PDB file of C-alpha atoms in Angstrom:
ATOM      1  CA  MET V   1       8.970   3.737  15.004  1.00  0.00           C
ATOM      2  CA  LYS V   2       5.941   5.819  14.110  1.00  0.00           C
ATOM      3  CA  THR V   3       2.819   3.735  14.568  1.00  0.00           C
ATOM      4  CA  THR V   4       1.000   5.650  11.816  1.00  0.00           C
ATOM      5  CA  GLU V   5       3.428   4.268   9.241  1.00  0.00           C
ATOM      6  CA  TYR V   6       2.931   0.648  10.259  1.00  0.00           C
ATOM      7  CA  ILE V   7       0.095  -1.824  10.617  1.00  0.00           C
ATOM      8  CA  SER V   8       0.278  -4.754  12.976  1.00  0.00           C
ATOM      9  CA  ILE V   9       0.228  -8.246  11.531  1.00  0.00           C
ATOM     10  CA  SER V  10      -2.795  -9.142  13.651  1.00  0.00           C
ATOM     11  CA  ASP V  11      -4.753  -6.097  12.394  1.00  0.00           C
ATOM     12  CA  LEU V  12      -3.742  -6.882   8.827  1.00  0.00           C
ATOM     13  CA  CYS V  13      -4.919 -10.469   9.150  1.00  0.00           C
ATOM     14  CA  THR V  14      -8.182  -9.380  10.741  1.00  0.00           C
ATOM     15  CA  ASN V  15      -8.873  -6.716   8.096  1.00  0.00           C
ATOM     16  CA  TYR V  16      -8.131  -9.051   5.175  1.00  0.00           C
ATOM     17  CA  ASN V  17      -9.509 -12.197   6.821  1.00  0.00           C
ATOM     18  CA  ILE V  18      -6.322 -14.207   6.341  1.00  0.00           C
ATOM     19  CA  GLU V  19      -4.369 -16.545   8.582  1.00  0.00           C
ATOM     20  CA  ILE V  20      -1.300 -15.265  10.396  1.00  0.00           C
ATOM     21  CA  SER V  21       0.515 -18.364   9.120  1.00  0.00           C
ATOM     22  CA  PHE V  22       0.127 -17.057   5.545  1.00  0.00           C
ATOM     23  CA  ILE V  23       1.835 -13.760   6.431  1.00  0.00           C
ATOM     24  CA  THR V  24       4.469 -15.648   8.422  1.00  0.00           C
ATOM     25  CA  GLY V  25       5.136 -17.831   5.379  1.00  0.00           C
ATOM     26  CA  LEU V  26       5.646 -14.738   3.227  1.00  0.00           C
ATOM     27  CA  TYR V  27       8.043 -13.368   5.844  1.00  0.00           C
ATOM     28  CA  GLU V  28       9.991 -16.634   6.120  1.00  0.00           C
ATOM     29  CA  ILE V  29      10.737 -16.781   2.397  1.00  0.00           C
ATOM     30  CA  GLY V  30      11.692 -13.105   2.291  1.00  0.00           C
ATOM     31  CA  LEU V  31       8.717 -11.580   0.504  1.00  0.00           C
ATOM     32  CA  LEU V  32       7.832  -9.426   3.505  1.00  0.00           C
ATOM     33  CA  GLU V  33       9.843  -7.616   6.091  1.00  0.00           C
ATOM     34  CA  TRP V  34       8.465  -6.557   9.417  1.00  0.00           C
ATOM     35  CA  GLU V  35       9.471  -4.573  12.437  1.00  0.00           C
ATOM     36  CA  GLU V  36       8.964  -5.961  15.895  1.00  0.00           C
ATOM     37  CA  LYS V  37       8.130  -3.903  18.949  1.00  0.00           C
ATOM     38  CA  ASN V  38       6.942  -5.282  22.282  1.00  0.00           C
ATOM     39  CA  LYS V  39       6.593  -8.764  20.730  1.00  0.00           C
ATOM     40  CA  THR V  40       4.203  -7.411  18.091  1.00  0.00           C
ATOM     41  CA  GLN V  41       5.119  -7.513  14.405  1.00  0.00           C
ATOM     42  CA  PHE V  42       4.343  -4.570  12.117  1.00  0.00           C
ATOM     43  CA  ILE V  43       4.440  -4.158   8.338  1.00  0.00           C
ATOM     44  CA  HIS V  44       5.149  -0.759   6.801  1.00  0.00           C
ATOM     45  CA  VAL V  45       2.047   0.679   5.122  1.00  0.00           C
ATOM     46  CA  GLU V  46       3.996   1.212   1.884  1.00  0.00           C
ATOM     47  CA  ARG V  47       4.013  -2.583   1.482  1.00  0.00           C
ATOM     48  CA  ILE V  48       0.227  -2.959   1.775  1.00  0.00           C
ATOM     49  CA  ASP V  49      -0.247  -2.866  -2.024  1.00  0.00           C
ATOM     50  CA  ASP V  50       2.169  -5.784  -2.414  1.00  0.00           C
ATOM     51  CA  VAL V  51       0.485  -7.653   0.434  1.00  0.00           C
ATOM     52  CA  GLU V  52      -2.901  -7.159  -1.235  1.00  0.00           C
ATOM     53  CA  LYS V  53      -1.500  -8.564  -4.504  1.00  0.00           C
ATOM     54  CA  MET V  54      -0.113 -11.561  -2.629  1.00  0.00           C
ATOM     55  CA  ILE V  55      -3.450 -12.158  -0.917  1.00  0.00           C
ATOM     56  CA  ARG V  56      -5.327 -11.972  -4.246  1.00  0.00           C
ATOM     57  CA  ILE V  57      -2.899 -14.390  -5.887  1.00  0.00           C
ATOM     58  CA  HIS V  58      -3.248 -16.741  -2.932  1.00  0.00           C
ATOM     59  CA  ARG V  59      -7.045 -16.598  -2.845  1.00  0.00           C
ATOM     60  CA  ASP V  60      -7.900 -16.378  -6.533  1.00  0.00           C
ATOM     61  CA  LEU V  61      -5.310 -18.812  -7.839  1.00  0.00           C
ATOM     62  CA  ASP V  62      -4.725 -20.913  -4.705  1.00  0.00           C
ATOM     63  CA  VAL V  63      -0.985 -20.253  -4.859  1.00  0.00           C
ATOM     64  CA  ASN V  64       1.201 -20.946  -1.816  1.00  0.00           C
ATOM     65  CA  PRO V  65       3.866 -18.487  -0.540  1.00  0.00           C
ATOM     66  CA  GLN V  66       6.638 -20.215  -2.517  1.00  0.00           C
ATOM     67  CA  GLY V  67       4.609 -19.860  -5.713  1.00  0.00           C
ATOM     68  CA  ILE V  68       3.949 -16.214  -4.918  1.00  0.00           C
ATOM     69  CA  ASP V  69       7.702 -15.743  -4.545  1.00  0.00           C
ATOM     70  CA  VAL V  70       8.228 -17.144  -8.050  1.00  0.00           C
ATOM     71  CA  ILE V  71       5.455 -14.947  -9.472  1.00  0.00           C
ATOM     72  CA  PHE V  72       6.863 -11.785  -7.877  1.00  0.00           C
ATOM     73  CA  HIS V  73      10.364 -12.668  -9.087  1.00  0.00           C
ATOM     74  CA  LEU V  74       9.081 -13.109 -12.648  1.00  0.00           C
ATOM     75  CA  LEU V  75       7.046  -9.892 -12.459  1.00  0.00           C
ATOM     76  CA  LYS V  76      10.174  -8.019 -11.365  1.00  0.00           C
ATOM     77  CA  LYS V  77      12.091  -9.508 -14.309  1.00  0.00           C
ATOM     78  CA  VAL V  78       9.334  -8.435 -16.709  1.00  0.00           C
ATOM     79  CA  GLU V  79       9.422  -4.911 -15.240  1.00  0.00           C
ATOM     80  CA  ASN V  80      13.193  -4.736 -15.709  1.00  0.00           C
ATOM     81  CA  LEU V  81      12.934  -5.984 -19.288  1.00  0.00           C
ATOM     82  CA  GLN V  82      10.215  -3.437 -20.070  1.00  0.00           C
ATOM     83  CA  ASP V  83      12.432  -0.674 -18.682  1.00  0.00           C
ATOM     84  CA  GLU V  84      15.301  -1.929 -20.814  1.00  0.00           C
ATOM     85  CA  VAL V  85      13.119  -1.995 -23.941  1.00  0.00           C
ATOM     86  CA  ARG V  86      11.968   1.582 -23.291  1.00  0.00           C
ATOM     87  CA  GLY V  87      15.585   2.671 -22.924  1.00  0.00           C
ATOM     88  CA  LEU V  88      16.594   0.916 -26.125  1.00  0.00           C
ATOM     89  CA  GLN V  89      13.646   2.409 -27.995  1.00  0.00           C
ATOM     90  CA  GLY V  90      14.747   5.849 -26.844  1.00  0.00           C
ATOM     91  CA  ARG V  91      18.266   5.218 -28.109  1.00  0.00           C
ATOM     92  CA  LEU V  92      16.912   3.849 -31.391  1.00  0.00           C
ATOM     93  CA  HIS V  93      14.879   7.010 -31.947  1.00  0.00           C
ATOM     94  CA  LEU V  94      18.082   9.029 -31.588  1.00  0.00           C
ATOM     95  CA  TYR V  95      19.687   7.069 -34.431  1.00  0.00           C
ATOM     96  CA  GLU V  96      16.567   7.211 -36.590  1.00  0.00           C
ATOM     97  CA  ASP V  97      16.617  10.997 -36.384  1.00  0.00           C
ATOM     98  CA  LEU V  98      20.159  11.169 -37.837  1.00  0.00           C
TER      99      LEU V  98
END
């Protein structure tokens, strides 16, 4: 495990001024994955954007980890539907050009 690609949970919580229990809650419901080395948990830096979104939702809207799970699930569905619409629009343009 390259340490430059990961941030420890404790550093993350310190930097964002959040409780470790919040991150643990996100992990327990499957929103976050972490690696463990020497009894220290690390999150991959590629997930920091998602973690920041989760923190903002939690702070700004006072949403618990279960609510954040629902929000992220719905956002993923919206993304998939938007992709599908773009694909269908592309196919429609092919038929319009005939």
